Amino acid sequence: MAKSSMGLPQDNFVLLDGRRGLGAILVLFGHTMQYWGPFSAPSGAVIVDLFFLLSGFVIAYAYEPRFAAGMRAAEFMTHRVVRLYPLYFLGTLLGFVGLCAMTVGDADGLQRAGERAVQLAPQLFMLPAPEVLGSEKLYSLNSPAWTLFFELFVNLVYVMCFRWLRDTRVLIGVVIACAAFLAFTVFSFGVIDVGSHWSDWWGGFARGGFGFFAGVLTFRLLGSPKTARRPTSKWAFAILVTIPVACFVPATAELRPFVDLTLAIVLGIPLLWISQTVAPPTRYHSLFILGGRISYAVYILHQPFREVAERITWHTPVLIEAAPFSGIAIMAMVVTLSVFAERYYDRPVRKFIVAKLKQREARKRNRKPAGAIAG
């Protein structure tokens, strides 16, 4: 049976694959909004919170049986890093090269390029660039990578505390505590769009913690994915369209925290429940699965294109004047790169790394204990 991008049977989670793809496109749209004309997405940041939610659901589905069977924390975290690092590395490298190239010809270009090189060192290890190195953002070379830091953090907390979190009552308490922390964060800053800069870095723990553990709790309550009955296409697209509609919810500054919290807490879990129990018509499966497969690549590789576009805009308004065609061109380039990067770089590299890890484990198992006497 064919598999979706999340490794699940094709009749399971296909709609969620489409949601992931659409979500990544909406993040790209939100980050390049000025090149799309008179459009806006005031609540677009909540897409990231829905990604955290989906991650918790899928990881719980894939790994909780393994944890119960004795899977070690180190093995689990290795799996997560292998899954995330290849495209993260490519996005960081593209960001570094692009930002350095854009300093050519500037009076302080050499100094700025040197600062970027210093900031590169920790980011190669998936660590934030310290503020003392001149970085306002946690990940100055590829700012969307901030979510990966908090994703890996909550992954580590999850596996280290699984002996307690396997009790659903404890998990419910954690989700309630994280929801309170998220509410405090949103009302502190007035928006949910926090966590990417050093000025609001601690908000990333609230967003990652609530989204991820709410996803795990949703899995516990719903159980393993059901084989979805095939609905009409109206169901599939009605569910998908709720995300972009939610991103365009207008609100005053006073109402913005309430809107963001409602979208993050109230919208996500019902959408997840509906999406894991229905599937689009078979003729759309390939498109939805493709969207899921390239979603991470679109998310983590689009920033260099955004940086180049902004650099051009500093010198000339041509890209803004060409909207929405400039936005369409940027999106087309990012999606094309993502398709090729996912198929010809990410998948082969991860396959190679996994094979090497398996070989190393096999050698450890076959190695005789020190001092053993042959009989």
Short mmCIF file of C-alpha atoms in Angstrom, two decimals:
data_model
loop_
_atom_site.label_atom_id
_atom_site.label_comp_id
_atom_site.label_asym_id
_atom_site.label_seq_id
_atom_site.Cartn_x
_atom_site.Cartn_y
_atom_site.Cartn_z
CA MET A 1 0.00 0.00 0.00
CA ALA A 2 1.26 3.48 -0.86
CA LYS A 3 2.47 5.69 1.95
CA SER A 4 1.79 9.32 2.71
CA SER A 5 4.60 11.75 3.49
CA MET A 6 4.24 10.89 7.18
CA GLY A 7 4.82 7.19 6.55
CA LEU A 8 1.18 6.27 7.12
CA PRO A 9 -1.02 4.21 4.80
CA GLN A 10 -2.34 6.25 1.91
CA ASP A 11 -5.93 6.11 3.21
CA ASN A 12 -4.82 7.65 6.52
CA PHE A 13 -3.91 11.28 7.07
CA VAL A 14 -3.91 12.21 3.38
CA LEU A 15 -5.92 15.30 4.19
CA LEU A 16 -3.39 16.18 6.89
CA ASP A 17 -0.66 15.94 4.27
CA GLY A 18 -2.58 18.49 2.23
CA ARG A 19 -2.94 20.69 5.30
CA ARG A 20 0.79 20.58 5.93
CA GLY A 21 1.50 21.57 2.35
CA LEU A 22 -1.04 24.37 2.44
CA GLY A 23 0.28 25.53 5.80
CA ALA A 24 3.83 25.80 4.46
CA ILE A 25 2.57 27.75 1.44
CA LEU A 26 0.70 30.11 3.77
CA VAL A 27 3.84 30.69 5.85
CA LEU A 28 5.70 31.54 2.64
CA PHE A 29 2.84 33.82 1.62
CA GLY A 30 2.88 35.59 4.97
CA HIS A 31 6.64 36.14 4.81
CA THR A 32 6.45 37.61 1.26
CA MET A 33 3.19 39.49 1.69
CA GLN A 34 4.47 42.77 0.30
CA TYR A 35 4.92 41.09 -3.08
CA TRP A 36 1.28 39.99 -3.29
CA GLY A 37 -0.42 43.36 -3.51
CA PRO A 38 -3.23 44.40 -1.14
CA PHE A 39 -3.40 41.10 0.72
CA SER A 40 -2.68 40.44 4.38
CA ALA A 41 -2.73 37.57 6.86
CA PRO A 42 -3.05 39.06 10.35
CA SER A 43 -3.31 35.65 12.05
CA GLY A 44 -0.89 33.78 9.80
CA ALA A 45 1.52 33.06 12.64
CA VAL A 46 -0.91 30.52 14.09
CA ILE A 47 0.02 28.17 11.24
CA VAL A 48 3.21 27.44 13.18
CA ASP A 49 1.16 26.45 16.22
CA LEU A 50 -0.87 24.07 14.06
CA PHE A 51 2.42 22.55 12.85
CA PHE A 52 3.44 21.90 16.46
CA LEU A 53 0.04 20.28 17.07
CA LEU A 54 0.33 18.02 14.05
CA SER A 55 3.89 17.09 15.02
CA GLY A 56 2.77 15.96 18.47
CA PHE A 57 -0.01 13.84 17.00
CA VAL A 58 2.15 12.13 14.39
CA ILE A 59 5.13 11.55 16.70
CA ALA A 60 2.87 10.04 19.37
CA TYR A 61 1.36 7.74 16.74
CA ALA A 62 4.76 6.67 15.45
CA TYR A 63 6.78 6.43 18.65
CA GLU A 64 4.62 5.76 21.72
CA PRO A 65 4.51 2.01 20.98
CA ARG A 66 8.31 2.09 20.61
CA PHE A 67 8.73 3.95 23.89
CA ALA A 68 6.57 1.34 25.61
CA ALA A 69 8.80 -1.35 24.07
CA GLY A 70 11.92 0.25 25.56
CA MET A 71 13.17 2.67 22.91
CA ARG A 72 15.92 4.81 24.45
CA ALA A 73 15.82 8.60 24.48
CA ALA A 74 19.12 8.82 22.60
CA GLU A 75 17.77 6.66 19.79
CA PHE A 76 14.59 8.71 19.51
CA MET A 77 16.46 12.02 19.44
CA THR A 78 18.82 10.63 16.81
CA HIS A 79 15.79 9.81 14.66
CA ARG A 80 14.48 13.35 15.07
CA VAL A 81 17.78 15.03 14.22
CA VAL A 82 18.27 12.80 11.17
CA ARG A 83 14.79 13.74 10.01
CA LEU A 84 15.33 17.48 10.42
CA TYR A 85 19.01 18.19 9.88
CA PRO A 86 19.67 17.69 6.12
CA LEU A 87 17.18 20.32 4.96
CA TYR A 88 18.01 22.50 7.96
CA PHE A 89 21.67 22.43 6.92
CA LEU A 90 20.81 23.28 3.32
CA GLY A 91 18.60 26.19 4.37
CA THR A 92 21.26 27.51 6.74
CA LEU A 93 23.98 27.24 4.11
CA LEU A 94 21.84 28.99 1.50
CA GLY A 95 21.04 31.71 4.01
CA PHE A 96 24.69 32.20 4.87
CA VAL A 97 25.83 32.36 1.24
CA GLY A 98 22.96 34.65 0.27
CA LEU A 99 23.46 37.08 3.15
CA CYS A 100 27.22 37.23 2.57
CA ALA A 101 26.73 37.76 -1.16
CA MET A 102 24.41 40.68 -0.46
CA THR A 103 27.15 42.48 1.47
CA VAL A 104 29.39 42.69 -1.60
CA GLY A 105 29.93 46.32 -2.54
CA ASP A 106 28.82 47.71 0.82
CA ALA A 107 31.23 49.84 2.82
CA ASP A 108 30.89 47.57 5.83
CA GLY A 109 30.35 44.43 3.76
CA LEU A 110 33.45 42.59 4.95
CA GLN A 111 32.62 43.24 8.61
CA ARG A 112 29.04 42.04 8.18
CA ALA A 113 30.17 38.93 6.34
CA GLY A 114 32.56 38.20 9.19
CA GLU A 115 29.72 38.55 11.70
CA ARG A 116 27.65 36.09 9.69
CA ALA A 117 30.55 33.63 9.64
CA VAL A 118 30.83 33.79 13.44
CA GLN A 119 27.08 33.32 13.78
CA LEU A 120 27.26 30.31 11.47
CA ALA A 121 29.28 28.21 13.92
CA PRO A 122 26.54 27.49 16.50
CA GLN A 123 23.84 27.28 13.85
CA LEU A 124 25.64 24.42 12.12
CA PHE A 125 24.90 22.46 15.31
CA MET A 126 21.23 23.56 15.27
CA LEU A 127 21.91 25.96 18.16
CA PRO A 128 20.77 29.60 18.23
CA ALA A 129 23.29 32.32 17.46
CA PRO A 130 23.86 34.15 20.79
CA GLU A 131 22.80 37.76 20.98
CA VAL A 132 26.35 38.71 21.96
CA LEU A 133 27.39 37.74 18.42
CA GLY A 134 25.22 40.52 17.04
CA SER A 135 22.18 38.40 16.22
CA GLU A 136 18.72 39.80 16.98
CA LYS A 137 17.14 36.55 15.83
CA LEU A 138 17.76 33.14 17.32
CA TYR A 139 18.65 31.88 13.85
CA SER A 140 20.05 34.83 11.95
CA LEU A 141 20.88 32.85 8.80
CA ASN A 142 17.52 31.14 8.44
CA SER A 143 15.00 32.60 10.86
CA PRO A 144 12.22 29.96 10.47
CA ALA A 145 14.61 27.43 12.05
CA TRP A 146 13.69 28.77 15.50
CA THR A 147 10.75 26.37 15.50
CA LEU A 148 13.09 23.39 15.14
CA PHE A 149 14.92 24.35 18.33
CA PHE A 150 11.70 24.33 20.35
CA GLU A 151 10.46 21.24 18.51
CA LEU A 152 13.56 19.29 19.53
CA PHE A 153 13.34 20.65 23.06
CA VAL A 154 9.77 19.42 23.59
CA ASN A 155 10.71 16.13 21.88
CA LEU A 156 13.42 15.66 24.49
CA VAL A 157 11.09 16.53 27.36
CA TYR A 158 8.51 14.13 25.95
CA VAL A 159 10.80 11.12 25.72
CA MET A 160 12.61 11.80 29.00
CA CYS A 161 9.32 12.16 30.90
CA PHE A 162 7.37 9.47 29.05
CA ARG A 163 7.19 7.23 32.11
CA TRP A 164 4.95 9.88 33.68
CA LEU A 165 3.35 11.26 30.52
CA ARG A 166 2.08 7.83 29.51
CA ASP A 167 -0.56 8.46 32.19
CA THR A 168 -3.15 10.46 30.24
CA ARG A 169 -4.25 12.25 33.39
CA VAL A 170 -0.74 13.64 33.81
CA LEU A 171 -0.68 14.58 30.12
CA ILE A 172 -3.96 16.48 30.49
CA GLY A 173 -2.45 18.42 33.39
CA VAL A 174 0.59 19.27 31.26
CA VAL A 175 -1.59 20.49 28.39
CA ILE A 176 -3.64 22.68 30.74
CA ALA A 177 -0.45 24.14 32.25
CA CYS A 178 0.98 24.78 28.78
CA ALA A 179 -2.29 26.43 27.69
CA ALA A 180 -2.06 28.78 30.68
CA PHE A 181 1.56 29.53 29.82
CA LEU A 182 0.56 30.21 26.20
CA ALA A 183 -2.21 32.56 27.31
CA PHE A 184 0.22 34.43 29.57
CA THR A 185 2.67 34.71 26.67
CA VAL A 186 0.12 36.00 24.18
CA PHE A 187 -1.28 38.59 26.57
CA SER A 188 2.26 39.66 27.52
CA PHE A 189 3.20 40.44 23.92
CA GLY A 190 -0.25 41.15 22.50
CA VAL A 191 0.21 38.58 19.71
CA ILE A 192 1.06 34.91 19.33
CA ASP A 193 3.81 35.65 16.79
CA VAL A 194 6.74 35.32 19.23
CA GLY A 195 9.71 33.03 19.79
CA SER A 196 11.95 33.84 16.84
CA HIS A 197 13.83 36.82 18.35
CA TRP A 198 15.92 37.11 21.50
CA SER A 199 13.52 39.79 22.71
CA ASP A 200 10.67 37.25 22.91
CA TRP A 201 12.52 33.92 22.83
CA TRP A 202 10.80 32.41 25.87
CA GLY A 203 7.48 32.53 24.06
CA GLY A 204 8.74 29.69 21.90
CA PHE A 205 8.55 27.32 24.87
CA ALA A 206 4.87 28.20 25.36
CA ARG A 207 3.98 27.73 21.70
CA GLY A 208 5.99 24.56 21.21
CA GLY A 209 4.92 23.07 24.54
CA PHE A 210 1.20 23.60 24.14
CA GLY A 211 1.02 22.67 20.47
CA PHE A 212 3.09 19.52 20.76
CA PHE A 213 1.55 18.10 23.93
CA ALA A 214 -1.95 19.00 22.75
CA GLY A 215 -1.18 16.93 19.66
CA VAL A 216 -0.03 14.01 21.80
CA LEU A 217 -3.19 14.30 23.89
CA THR A 218 -5.32 14.33 20.75
CA PHE A 219 -3.70 11.09 19.67
CA ARG A 220 -4.41 9.55 23.08
CA LEU A 221 -8.06 10.57 22.89
CA LEU A 222 -8.62 9.55 19.27
CA GLY A 223 -6.43 6.48 19.18
CA SER A 224 -4.65 5.19 16.08
CA PRO A 225 -5.68 6.73 12.75
CA LYS A 226 -8.77 5.22 11.22
CA THR A 227 -8.95 4.16 7.61
CA ALA A 228 -10.85 7.06 6.23
CA ARG A 229 -14.04 6.70 4.31
CA ARG A 230 -13.87 8.55 1.03
CA PRO A 231 -15.96 11.72 1.24
CA THR A 232 -16.97 14.03 -1.53
CA SER A 233 -14.42 16.59 -2.63
CA LYS A 234 -16.49 19.29 -0.91
CA TRP A 235 -15.58 17.84 2.49
CA ALA A 236 -11.87 17.78 1.75
CA PHE A 237 -11.64 21.29 0.45
CA ALA A 238 -14.03 22.68 3.07
CA ILE A 239 -11.68 21.43 5.77
CA LEU A 240 -8.60 22.78 4.02
CA VAL A 241 -10.12 26.19 3.39
CA THR A 242 -10.73 26.78 7.10
CA ILE A 243 -7.01 27.40 7.56
CA PRO A 244 -6.61 30.30 5.09
CA VAL A 245 -9.93 31.75 6.21
CA ALA A 246 -8.71 31.69 9.81
CA CYS A 247 -5.52 33.49 8.79
CA PHE A 248 -7.53 36.44 7.51
CA VAL A 249 -9.56 37.01 10.66
CA PRO A 250 -9.35 40.77 11.31
CA ALA A 251 -9.00 42.14 14.84
CA THR A 252 -8.04 45.29 16.67
CA ALA A 253 -4.92 45.34 18.84
CA GLU A 254 -7.13 44.81 21.89
CA LEU A 255 -8.82 41.75 20.37
CA ARG A 256 -5.73 40.29 18.70
CA PRO A 257 -4.67 38.15 21.73
CA PHE A 258 -8.15 36.62 22.00
CA VAL A 259 -8.28 35.85 18.27
CA ASP A 260 -4.81 34.29 18.25
CA LEU A 261 -5.51 32.15 21.32
CA THR A 262 -8.85 31.01 19.93
CA LEU A 263 -7.25 29.96 16.67
CA ALA A 264 -4.38 28.16 18.40
CA ILE A 265 -6.38 26.40 21.13
CA VAL A 266 -9.89 26.00 19.74
CA LEU A 267 -9.32 25.60 16.00
CA GLY A 268 -6.43 23.16 15.90
CA ILE A 269 -7.71 20.07 17.71
CA PRO A 270 -11.11 19.84 15.93
CA LEU A 271 -9.37 20.26 12.57
CA LEU A 272 -6.94 17.52 13.50
CA TRP A 273 -9.79 15.24 14.55
CA ILE A 274 -11.74 15.80 11.32
CA SER A 275 -8.69 15.56 9.08
CA GLN A 276 -7.51 12.22 10.43
CA THR A 277 -10.90 10.59 9.91
CA VAL A 278 -11.66 11.63 6.32
CA ALA A 279 -9.73 11.58 3.07
CA PRO A 280 -10.07 13.44 -0.21
CA PRO A 281 -11.12 11.55 -3.34
CA THR A 282 -8.46 9.17 -4.64
CA ARG A 283 -7.69 11.36 -7.66
CA TYR A 284 -6.35 14.06 -5.29
CA HIS A 285 -4.21 11.77 -3.13
CA SER A 286 -0.99 12.29 -5.09
CA LEU A 287 -1.31 16.08 -4.91
CA PHE A 288 -2.04 16.04 -1.18
CA ILE A 289 0.81 13.63 -0.45
CA LEU A 290 3.20 15.75 -2.52
CA GLY A 291 2.15 18.79 -0.49
CA GLY A 292 3.01 16.95 2.70
CA ARG A 293 6.36 15.78 1.38
CA ILE A 294 7.58 19.22 0.36
CA SER A 295 6.02 21.13 3.26
CA TYR A 296 9.12 21.02 5.45
CA ALA A 297 11.35 21.94 2.52
CA VAL A 298 9.15 24.91 1.61
CA TYR A 299 9.17 26.05 5.22
CA ILE A 300 12.91 25.75 5.86
CA LEU A 301 14.23 26.82 2.41
CA HIS A 302 12.16 29.91 1.62
CA GLN A 303 13.99 32.42 3.82
CA PRO A 304 16.99 32.99 1.48
CA PHE A 305 14.58 33.94 -1.32
CA ARG A 306 12.85 36.34 1.02
CA GLU A 307 16.18 37.93 2.01
CA VAL A 308 17.21 38.44 -1.63
CA ALA A 309 13.81 39.92 -2.47
CA GLU A 310 14.05 42.35 0.45
CA ARG A 311 17.58 43.35 -0.59
CA ILE A 312 16.31 44.15 -4.09
CA THR A 313 13.41 46.09 -2.60
CA TRP A 314 15.81 48.27 -0.59
CA HIS A 315 17.34 49.46 -3.85
CA THR A 316 14.28 49.57 -6.10
CA PRO A 317 10.50 49.11 -5.67
CA VAL A 318 10.30 47.01 -8.83
CA LEU A 319 9.22 43.82 -7.03
CA ILE A 320 6.49 45.61 -5.10
CA GLU A 321 5.30 47.33 -8.26
CA ALA A 322 5.16 43.95 -10.01
CA ALA A 323 2.93 42.41 -7.33
CA PRO A 324 1.33 39.89 -7.35
CA PHE A 325 3.50 38.51 -10.17
CA SER A 326 6.67 38.90 -8.11
CA GLY A 327 5.03 36.95 -5.29
CA ILE A 328 3.98 34.23 -7.71
CA ALA A 329 7.54 34.06 -9.09
CA ILE A 330 9.05 33.73 -5.59
CA MET A 331 6.56 31.02 -4.67
CA ALA A 332 7.22 29.13 -7.90
CA MET A 333 10.98 29.20 -7.31
CA VAL A 334 10.64 28.04 -3.69
CA VAL A 335 8.23 25.22 -4.54
CA THR A 336 10.40 24.05 -7.44
CA LEU A 337 13.53 24.03 -5.28
CA SER A 338 11.63 22.22 -2.54
CA VAL A 339 10.45 19.45 -4.86
CA PHE A 340 13.99 18.79 -6.09
CA ALA A 341 15.60 19.20 -2.67
CA GLU A 342 13.16 16.78 -1.01
CA ARG A 343 13.49 14.12 -3.70
CA TYR A 344 17.14 14.33 -4.73
CA TYR A 345 18.83 15.61 -1.58
CA ASP A 346 16.81 15.10 1.61
CA ARG A 347 15.55 11.58 1.03
CA PRO A 348 18.88 10.16 -0.28
CA VAL A 349 20.91 11.80 2.49
CA ARG A 350 18.60 10.54 5.23
CA LYS A 351 18.59 7.08 3.69
CA PHE A 352 22.40 7.07 3.66
CA ILE A 353 22.63 8.23 7.29
CA VAL A 354 20.09 5.66 8.48
CA ALA A 355 21.98 2.89 6.66
CA LYS A 356 25.23 3.94 8.35
CA LEU A 357 23.57 4.03 11.76
CA LYS A 358 22.14 0.55 11.22
CA GLN A 359 25.58 -0.74 10.21
CA ARG A 360 27.09 0.72 13.35
CA GLU A 361 24.42 -0.87 15.53
CA ALA A 362 24.94 -4.20 13.80
CA ARG A 363 28.68 -4.05 14.49
CA LYS A 364 28.00 -3.33 18.16
CA ARG A 365 25.67 -6.30 18.44
CA ASN A 366 28.12 -8.63 16.72
CA ARG A 367 31.14 -7.47 18.69
CA LYS A 368 32.27 -9.97 21.32
CA PRO A 369 32.53 -8.75 24.90
CA ALA A 370 36.04 -7.72 25.92
CA GLY A 371 37.95 -10.62 27.45
CA ALA A 372 35.66 -13.27 26.06
CA ILE A 373 37.30 -16.67 25.54
CA ALA A 374 36.52 -18.51 22.38
CA GLY A 375 35.17 -21.96 23.04
#
